């Protein structure tokens, strides 16, 4: 059994049985980005209760199975178009100190869902907050029309006023074959979501790794409310071993050490392999 790091998983939507299986499979550390609750929120307080739950309850629940859990706080892209709720939640996120809490290692997920101006307003505001507070960012590529999402991200990064964003501190999640080159060329980190039906299969993720190598590339499950697999990271490691085309060091880079190298840039990421 190997040692694994899942840098993007939504355990709020998973059962405690999943923690048990993950621990037995060798997953030692996870990062849980903020996402939607399965239905539209109506109040700022529901954002705050959710962030509090992730910082406190999920940390304890994970530790019961020997797993270290860290958190990314944000107004998620799927909820970023609601006005005035999204703006009010953003204000609460900053003014009530959630970004300063223990184990909050990044702002995320931020980015696009439907790719519209309301989402982009919240996206830009959260990028600015991350820059001001010297925090990592995890960016959500949209489920549809990912190349357009990447084009708009590149436009933001290349604007004169946006040169303050440190691209080495940005992880772009949900990459596919058409976006990996651009993410790497822009100097950011690549997240590959291995998720049944709607994202990457293990085979597609492995082909991307074969083509692009292992620098700044990591695998995660993105497991959430949908049909998804919290064991996707060890599954990819197994399939890489079975192929006979990867040595142990290469497998460990994309399933353990690369996410560690990214998140250790946060002073609040205290786990060490």
PDB file of C-alpha atoms in Angstrom, residues 14-240:
ATOM      1  CA  UNK A  14     -19.488  11.907   2.181  1.00  0.00           C
ATOM      2  CA  UNK A  15     -20.126   9.446   4.978  1.00  0.00           C
ATOM      3  CA  UNK A  16     -17.794   8.509   7.802  1.00  0.00           C
ATOM      4  CA  UNK A  17     -17.479   5.088   6.145  1.00  0.00           C
ATOM      5  CA  UNK A  18     -15.591   6.856   3.352  1.00  0.00           C
ATOM      6  CA  UNK A  19     -13.007   8.148   5.827  1.00  0.00           C
ATOM      7  CA  UNK A  20     -12.558   4.570   7.034  1.00  0.00           C
ATOM      8  CA  UNK A  21     -11.998   3.260   3.481  1.00  0.00           C
ATOM      9  CA  UNK A  22      -9.699   6.144   2.606  1.00  0.00           C
ATOM     10  CA  UNK A  23      -7.541   5.543   5.661  1.00  0.00           C
ATOM     11  CA  UNK A  24      -7.258   1.835   4.922  1.00  0.00           C
ATOM     12  CA  UNK A  25      -6.264   2.641   1.319  1.00  0.00           C
ATOM     13  CA  UNK A  26      -3.363   4.820   2.490  1.00  0.00           C
ATOM     14  CA  UNK A  27      -4.773   8.351   2.187  1.00  0.00           C
ATOM     15  CA  UNK A  28      -3.035  10.365   4.906  1.00  0.00           C
ATOM     16  CA  UNK A  29      -3.999  13.958   4.139  1.00  0.00           C
ATOM     17  CA  UNK A  30      -6.777  15.765   2.290  1.00  0.00           C
ATOM     18  CA  UNK A  31      -7.724  19.316   1.352  1.00  0.00           C
ATOM     19  CA  UNK A  32     -11.409  20.199   1.275  1.00  0.00           C
ATOM     20  CA  UNK A  33     -12.360  23.213  -0.866  1.00  0.00           C
ATOM     21  CA  UNK A  34     -15.630  25.091  -0.369  1.00  0.00           C
ATOM     22  CA  UNK A  35     -18.483  24.076  -2.660  1.00  0.00           C
ATOM     23  CA  UNK A  36     -22.270  24.245  -2.863  1.00  0.00           C
ATOM     24  CA  UNK A  37     -24.597  22.351  -0.542  1.00  0.00           C
ATOM     25  CA  UNK A  38     -26.719  20.582  -3.148  1.00  0.00           C
ATOM     26  CA  UNK A  39     -29.404  23.288  -3.089  1.00  0.00           C
ATOM     27  CA  UNK A  40     -29.284  27.093  -3.310  1.00  0.00           C
ATOM     28  CA  UNK A  41     -28.396  28.919  -0.093  1.00  0.00           C
ATOM     29  CA  UNK A  42     -30.675  31.714   1.068  1.00  0.00           C
ATOM     30  CA  UNK A  43     -28.714  33.276   3.926  1.00  0.00           C
ATOM     31  CA  UNK A  44     -25.171  34.396   4.710  1.00  0.00           C
ATOM     32  CA  UNK A  45     -25.414  32.350   7.893  1.00  0.00           C
ATOM     33  CA  UNK A  46     -25.538  29.122   5.913  1.00  0.00           C
ATOM     34  CA  UNK A  47     -22.135  29.976   4.410  1.00  0.00           C
ATOM     35  CA  UNK A  48     -20.739  30.669   7.862  1.00  0.00           C
ATOM     36  CA  UNK A  49     -22.155  27.486   9.382  1.00  0.00           C
ATOM     37  CA  UNK A  50     -20.659  25.496   6.507  1.00  0.00           C
ATOM     38  CA  UNK A  51     -17.200  27.068   6.837  1.00  0.00           C
ATOM     39  CA  UNK A  52     -17.268  26.483  10.580  1.00  0.00           C
ATOM     40  CA  UNK A  53     -18.281  22.857  10.047  1.00  0.00           C
ATOM     41  CA  UNK A  54     -15.355  22.259   7.692  1.00  0.00           C
ATOM     42  CA  UNK A  55     -12.790  23.912   9.948  1.00  0.00           C
ATOM     43  CA  UNK A  56     -13.901  22.134  13.111  1.00  0.00           C
ATOM     44  CA  UNK A  57     -16.087  19.047  12.693  1.00  0.00           C
ATOM     45  CA  UNK A  58     -14.459  17.694   9.522  1.00  0.00           C
ATOM     46  CA  UNK A  59     -10.984  18.073  11.018  1.00  0.00           C
ATOM     47  CA  UNK A  60     -12.027  15.943  14.004  1.00  0.00           C
ATOM     48  CA  UNK A  61     -13.897  13.408  11.863  1.00  0.00           C
ATOM     49  CA  UNK A  62     -10.842  12.916   9.632  1.00  0.00           C
ATOM     50  CA  UNK A  63      -8.431  12.644  12.571  1.00  0.00           C
ATOM     51  CA  UNK A  64     -10.437   9.752  14.005  1.00  0.00           C
ATOM     52  CA  UNK A  65      -9.131   7.750  11.035  1.00  0.00           C
ATOM     53  CA  UNK A  66      -5.582   9.111  11.051  1.00  0.00           C
ATOM     54  CA  UNK A  67      -6.233  11.582   8.214  1.00  0.00           C
ATOM     55  CA  UNK A  68      -5.136  15.215   8.379  1.00  0.00           C
ATOM     56  CA  UNK A  69      -7.693  17.582   6.852  1.00  0.00           C
ATOM     57  CA  UNK A  70      -7.134  21.146   5.644  1.00  0.00           C
ATOM     58  CA  UNK A  71      -9.635  23.629   4.250  1.00  0.00           C
ATOM     59  CA  UNK A  72     -10.075  26.156   1.440  1.00  0.00           C
ATOM     60  CA  UNK A  73     -12.662  28.879   2.111  1.00  0.00           C
ATOM     61  CA  UNK A  74     -14.599  30.721  -0.603  1.00  0.00           C
ATOM     62  CA  UNK A  75     -17.859  31.682  -2.200  1.00  0.00           C
ATOM     63  CA  UNK A  76     -18.005  28.846  -4.738  1.00  0.00           C
ATOM     64  CA  UNK A  77     -18.501  29.643  -8.462  1.00  0.00           C
ATOM     65  CA  UNK A  78     -21.851  27.824  -8.505  1.00  0.00           C
ATOM     66  CA  UNK A  79     -23.115  30.327  -5.919  1.00  0.00           C
ATOM     67  CA  UNK A  80     -21.226  33.394  -7.133  1.00  0.00           C
ATOM     68  CA  UNK A  81     -23.976  34.795  -9.393  1.00  0.00           C
ATOM     69  CA  UNK A  82     -26.498  35.381  -6.597  1.00  0.00           C
ATOM     70  CA  UNK A  83     -26.927  39.055  -5.673  1.00  0.00           C
ATOM     71  CA  UNK A  84     -26.707  40.436  -3.047  1.00  0.00           C
ATOM     72  CA  UNK A  85     -26.045  37.113  -1.281  1.00  0.00           C
ATOM     73  CA  UNK A  86     -22.634  36.375  -2.833  1.00  0.00           C
ATOM     74  CA  UNK A  87     -21.302  39.844  -2.034  1.00  0.00           C
ATOM     75  CA  UNK A  88     -22.648  39.691   1.514  1.00  0.00           C
ATOM     76  CA  UNK A  89     -21.096  36.237   2.042  1.00  0.00           C
ATOM     77  CA  UNK A  90     -17.760  37.525   0.746  1.00  0.00           C
ATOM     78  CA  UNK A  91     -17.893  40.344   3.273  1.00  0.00           C
ATOM     79  CA  UNK A  92     -18.636  37.884   6.090  1.00  0.00           C
ATOM     80  CA  UNK A  93     -15.818  35.590   4.957  1.00  0.00           C
ATOM     81  CA  UNK A  94     -13.285  38.405   5.366  1.00  0.00           C
ATOM     82  CA  UNK A  95     -14.649  40.434   8.256  1.00  0.00           C
ATOM     83  CA  UNK A  96     -15.456  37.459  10.483  1.00  0.00           C
ATOM     84  CA  UNK A  97     -11.962  36.019  10.198  1.00  0.00           C
ATOM     85  CA  UNK A  98     -12.564  32.698   8.464  1.00  0.00           C
ATOM     86  CA  UNK A  99      -9.512  33.095   6.243  1.00  0.00           C
ATOM     87  CA  UNK A 100      -7.307  33.539   9.313  1.00  0.00           C
ATOM     88  CA  UNK A 101      -8.422  30.348  11.026  1.00  0.00           C
ATOM     89  CA  UNK A 102      -6.209  27.369  11.690  1.00  0.00           C
ATOM     90  CA  UNK A 103      -6.041  24.874   8.788  1.00  0.00           C
ATOM     91  CA  UNK A 104      -7.436  27.328   6.246  1.00  0.00           C
ATOM     92  CA  UNK A 105      -4.703  26.997   3.635  1.00  0.00           C
ATOM     93  CA  UNK A 106      -6.232  28.628   0.546  1.00  0.00           C
ATOM     94  CA  UNK A 107      -9.089  30.563  -0.975  1.00  0.00           C
ATOM     95  CA  UNK A 108     -11.089  28.183  -3.127  1.00  0.00           C
ATOM     96  CA  UNK A 109     -12.776  26.963  -5.094  1.00  0.00           C
ATOM     97  CA  UNK A 110     -13.046  30.165  -7.085  1.00  0.00           C
ATOM     98  CA  UNK A 111     -13.521  30.633 -10.807  1.00  0.00           C
ATOM     99  CA  UNK A 112     -16.308  29.896 -13.254  1.00  0.00           C
ATOM    100  CA  UNK A 113     -19.444  27.790 -13.466  1.00  0.00           C
ATOM    101  CA  UNK A 114     -21.607  29.207 -16.263  1.00  0.00           C
ATOM    102  CA  UNK A 115     -18.916  31.737 -17.293  1.00  0.00           C
ATOM    103  CA  UNK A 116     -20.662  35.068 -16.828  1.00  0.00           C
ATOM    104  CA  UNK A 117     -19.841  38.532 -15.536  1.00  0.00           C
ATOM    105  CA  UNK A 118     -21.457  38.041 -12.122  1.00  0.00           C
ATOM    106  CA  UNK A 119     -19.250  34.999 -11.479  1.00  0.00           C
ATOM    107  CA  UNK A 120     -16.195  36.856 -12.706  1.00  0.00           C
ATOM    108  CA  UNK A 121     -16.833  39.764 -10.343  1.00  0.00           C
ATOM    109  CA  UNK A 122     -16.717  37.426  -7.336  1.00  0.00           C
ATOM    110  CA  UNK A 123     -13.774  35.532  -8.840  1.00  0.00           C
ATOM    111  CA  UNK A 124     -11.695  38.698  -9.222  1.00  0.00           C
ATOM    112  CA  UNK A 125     -12.595  39.943  -5.748  1.00  0.00           C
ATOM    113  CA  UNK A 126     -11.466  36.643  -4.207  1.00  0.00           C
ATOM    114  CA  UNK A 127      -8.232  36.640  -6.219  1.00  0.00           C
ATOM    115  CA  UNK A 128      -7.530  40.119  -4.862  1.00  0.00           C
ATOM    116  CA  UNK A 129      -8.242  38.966  -1.303  1.00  0.00           C
ATOM    117  CA  UNK A 130      -5.869  36.011  -1.767  1.00  0.00           C
ATOM    118  CA  UNK A 131      -3.177  38.358  -3.078  1.00  0.00           C
ATOM    119  CA  UNK A 132      -3.634  40.828  -0.218  1.00  0.00           C
ATOM    120  CA  UNK A 133      -3.463  38.062   2.398  1.00  0.00           C
ATOM    121  CA  UNK A 134      -0.683  36.145   0.583  1.00  0.00           C
ATOM    122  CA  UNK A 135      -2.860  33.027   0.382  1.00  0.00           C
ATOM    123  CA  UNK A 136      -2.909  30.149  -2.059  1.00  0.00           C
ATOM    124  CA  UNK A 137      -5.774  29.898  -4.567  1.00  0.00           C
ATOM    125  CA  UNK A 138      -7.613  26.892  -5.989  1.00  0.00           C
ATOM    126  CA  UNK A 139      -9.413  27.725  -9.239  1.00  0.00           C
ATOM    127  CA  UNK A 140     -12.407  25.803 -10.579  1.00  0.00           C
ATOM    128  CA  UNK A 141     -12.496  25.340 -14.343  1.00  0.00           C
ATOM    129  CA  UNK A 142     -16.126  25.259 -15.566  1.00  0.00           C
ATOM    130  CA  UNK A 143     -17.681  21.880 -16.288  1.00  0.00           C
ATOM    131  CA  UNK A 144     -18.543  23.022 -19.817  1.00  0.00           C
ATOM    132  CA  UNK A 145     -16.388  25.011 -22.248  1.00  0.00           C
ATOM    133  CA  UNK A 146     -13.196  24.684 -20.219  1.00  0.00           C
ATOM    134  CA  UNK A 147     -11.029  26.319 -22.945  1.00  0.00           C
ATOM    135  CA  UNK A 148     -13.155  29.496 -22.651  1.00  0.00           C
ATOM    136  CA  UNK A 149     -12.719  29.391 -18.882  1.00  0.00           C
ATOM    137  CA  UNK A 150      -8.949  29.135 -19.354  1.00  0.00           C
ATOM    138  CA  UNK A 151      -8.990  31.989 -21.867  1.00  0.00           C
ATOM    139  CA  UNK A 152     -10.705  34.257 -19.359  1.00  0.00           C
ATOM    140  CA  UNK A 153      -8.344  33.206 -16.562  1.00  0.00           C
ATOM    141  CA  UNK A 154      -5.363  34.017 -18.789  1.00  0.00           C
ATOM    142  CA  UNK A 155      -6.882  37.414 -19.599  1.00  0.00           C
ATOM    143  CA  UNK A 156      -7.194  38.218 -15.894  1.00  0.00           C
ATOM    144  CA  UNK A 157      -3.613  37.123 -15.199  1.00  0.00           C
ATOM    145  CA  UNK A 158      -2.169  39.121 -18.084  1.00  0.00           C
ATOM    146  CA  UNK A 159      -3.893  42.381 -17.269  1.00  0.00           C
ATOM    147  CA  UNK A 160      -1.420  44.977 -16.013  1.00  0.00           C
ATOM    148  CA  UNK A 161      -3.360  45.453 -12.797  1.00  0.00           C
ATOM    149  CA  UNK A 162      -3.249  41.719 -12.083  1.00  0.00           C
ATOM    150  CA  UNK A 163       0.518  41.132 -12.185  1.00  0.00           C
ATOM    151  CA  UNK A 164       0.497  40.863  -8.390  1.00  0.00           C
ATOM    152  CA  UNK A 165      -0.887  37.314  -8.604  1.00  0.00           C
ATOM    153  CA  UNK A 166       1.859  34.786  -7.878  1.00  0.00           C
ATOM    154  CA  UNK A 167       1.111  31.980 -10.318  1.00  0.00           C
ATOM    155  CA  UNK A 168       3.227  29.491  -8.370  1.00  0.00           C
ATOM    156  CA  UNK A 169       0.587  29.794  -5.656  1.00  0.00           C
ATOM    157  CA  UNK A 170      -2.382  29.004  -7.918  1.00  0.00           C
ATOM    158  CA  UNK A 171      -3.818  25.515  -8.478  1.00  0.00           C
ATOM    159  CA  UNK A 172      -6.231  25.092 -11.396  1.00  0.00           C
ATOM    160  CA  UNK A 173      -8.520  22.104 -10.854  1.00  0.00           C
ATOM    161  CA  UNK A 174     -10.639  20.047 -13.277  1.00  0.00           C
ATOM    162  CA  UNK A 175      -8.141  20.271 -16.142  1.00  0.00           C
ATOM    163  CA  UNK A 176      -8.642  18.184 -19.281  1.00  0.00           C
ATOM    164  CA  UNK A 177      -6.511  17.421 -22.324  1.00  0.00           C
ATOM    165  CA  UNK A 178      -7.342  20.784 -23.941  1.00  0.00           C
ATOM    166  CA  UNK A 179      -6.304  22.928 -20.948  1.00  0.00           C
ATOM    167  CA  UNK A 180      -3.229  21.299 -19.398  1.00  0.00           C
ATOM    168  CA  UNK A 181      -0.710  22.943 -21.746  1.00  0.00           C
ATOM    169  CA  UNK A 182      -2.114  26.404 -21.086  1.00  0.00           C
ATOM    170  CA  UNK A 183      -2.220  25.929 -17.310  1.00  0.00           C
ATOM    171  CA  UNK A 184       1.427  24.847 -17.278  1.00  0.00           C
ATOM    172  CA  UNK A 185       2.546  27.562 -19.697  1.00  0.00           C
ATOM    173  CA  UNK A 186       0.951  30.186 -17.446  1.00  0.00           C
ATOM    174  CA  UNK A 187       3.067  28.910 -14.554  1.00  0.00           C
ATOM    175  CA  UNK A 188       0.236  27.450 -12.473  1.00  0.00           C
ATOM    176  CA  UNK A 189      -0.325  23.966 -11.035  1.00  0.00           C
ATOM    177  CA  UNK A 190      -2.520  21.358 -12.741  1.00  0.00           C
ATOM    178  CA  UNK A 191      -5.207  19.413 -10.889  1.00  0.00           C
ATOM    179  CA  UNK A 192      -6.596  16.316 -12.635  1.00  0.00           C
ATOM    180  CA  UNK A 193     -10.037  15.264 -11.361  1.00  0.00           C
ATOM    181  CA  UNK A 194     -10.502  11.496 -11.610  1.00  0.00           C
ATOM    182  CA  UNK A 195     -14.257  11.233 -11.358  1.00  0.00           C
ATOM    183  CA  UNK A 196     -16.612   8.753 -13.059  1.00  0.00           C
ATOM    184  CA  UNK A 197     -18.627   9.831 -16.127  1.00  0.00           C
ATOM    185  CA  UNK A 198     -18.316  13.627 -15.974  1.00  0.00           C
ATOM    186  CA  UNK A 199     -14.577  14.232 -15.525  1.00  0.00           C
ATOM    187  CA  UNK A 200     -11.411  12.180 -16.180  1.00  0.00           C
ATOM    188  CA  UNK A 201     -11.105   8.408 -16.109  1.00  0.00           C
ATOM    189  CA  UNK A 202      -7.884   6.954 -14.639  1.00  0.00           C
ATOM    190  CA  UNK A 203      -6.816   6.111 -18.191  1.00  0.00           C
ATOM    191  CA  UNK A 204      -7.225   9.689 -19.424  1.00  0.00           C
ATOM    192  CA  UNK A 205      -5.388  11.088 -16.397  1.00  0.00           C
ATOM    193  CA  UNK A 206      -2.506   8.655 -16.940  1.00  0.00           C
ATOM    194  CA  UNK A 207      -2.250   9.610 -20.633  1.00  0.00           C
ATOM    195  CA  UNK A 208      -2.005  13.272 -19.624  1.00  0.00           C
ATOM    196  CA  UNK A 209       0.784  12.427 -17.166  1.00  0.00           C
ATOM    197  CA  UNK A 210       2.617  10.416 -19.823  1.00  0.00           C
ATOM    198  CA  UNK A 211       2.412  13.322 -22.263  1.00  0.00           C
ATOM    199  CA  UNK A 212       3.224  16.206 -19.922  1.00  0.00           C
ATOM    200  CA  UNK A 213       5.374  14.610 -17.231  1.00  0.00           C
ATOM    201  CA  UNK A 214       4.948  15.169 -13.505  1.00  0.00           C
ATOM    202  CA  UNK A 215       6.046  18.760 -12.878  1.00  0.00           C
ATOM    203  CA  UNK A 216       3.255  20.759 -11.206  1.00  0.00           C
ATOM    204  CA  UNK A 217       0.655  18.048 -11.882  1.00  0.00           C
ATOM    205  CA  UNK A 218      -1.432  16.299  -9.222  1.00  0.00           C
ATOM    206  CA  UNK A 219      -4.350  13.861  -9.100  1.00  0.00           C
ATOM    207  CA  UNK A 220      -7.454  14.240  -6.949  1.00  0.00           C
ATOM    208  CA  UNK A 221     -10.914  12.715  -6.607  1.00  0.00           C
ATOM    209  CA  UNK A 222     -13.161  15.814  -6.349  1.00  0.00           C
ATOM    210  CA  UNK A 223     -15.580  13.361  -4.686  1.00  0.00           C
ATOM    211  CA  UNK A 224     -18.846  15.041  -3.764  1.00  0.00           C
ATOM    212  CA  UNK A 225     -22.636  14.543  -3.974  1.00  0.00           C
ATOM    213  CA  UNK A 226     -22.435  12.886  -7.385  1.00  0.00           C
ATOM    214  CA  UNK A 227     -21.381   9.401  -8.425  1.00  0.00           C
ATOM    215  CA  UNK A 228     -17.759   9.745  -7.386  1.00  0.00           C
ATOM    216  CA  UNK A 229     -14.940   7.775  -5.792  1.00  0.00           C
ATOM    217  CA  UNK A 230     -13.033   8.970  -2.701  1.00  0.00           C
ATOM    218  CA  UNK A 231     -10.400   6.338  -3.554  1.00  0.00           C
ATOM    219  CA  UNK A 232      -9.564   7.826  -6.949  1.00  0.00           C
ATOM    220  CA  UNK A 233      -6.007   8.798  -5.949  1.00  0.00           C
ATOM    221  CA  UNK A 234      -4.930   5.279  -4.863  1.00  0.00           C
ATOM    222  CA  UNK A 235      -6.821   3.917  -7.886  1.00  0.00           C
ATOM    223  CA  UNK A 236      -4.723   6.013 -10.259  1.00  0.00           C
ATOM    224  CA  UNK A 237      -1.561   4.940  -8.430  1.00  0.00           C
ATOM    225  CA  UNK A 238      -2.540   1.288  -8.847  1.00  0.00           C
ATOM    226  CA  UNK A 239      -3.262   1.708 -12.553  1.00  0.00           C
ATOM    227  CA  UNK A 240       0.079   3.482 -13.045  1.00  0.00           C
TER     228      UNK A 240
END
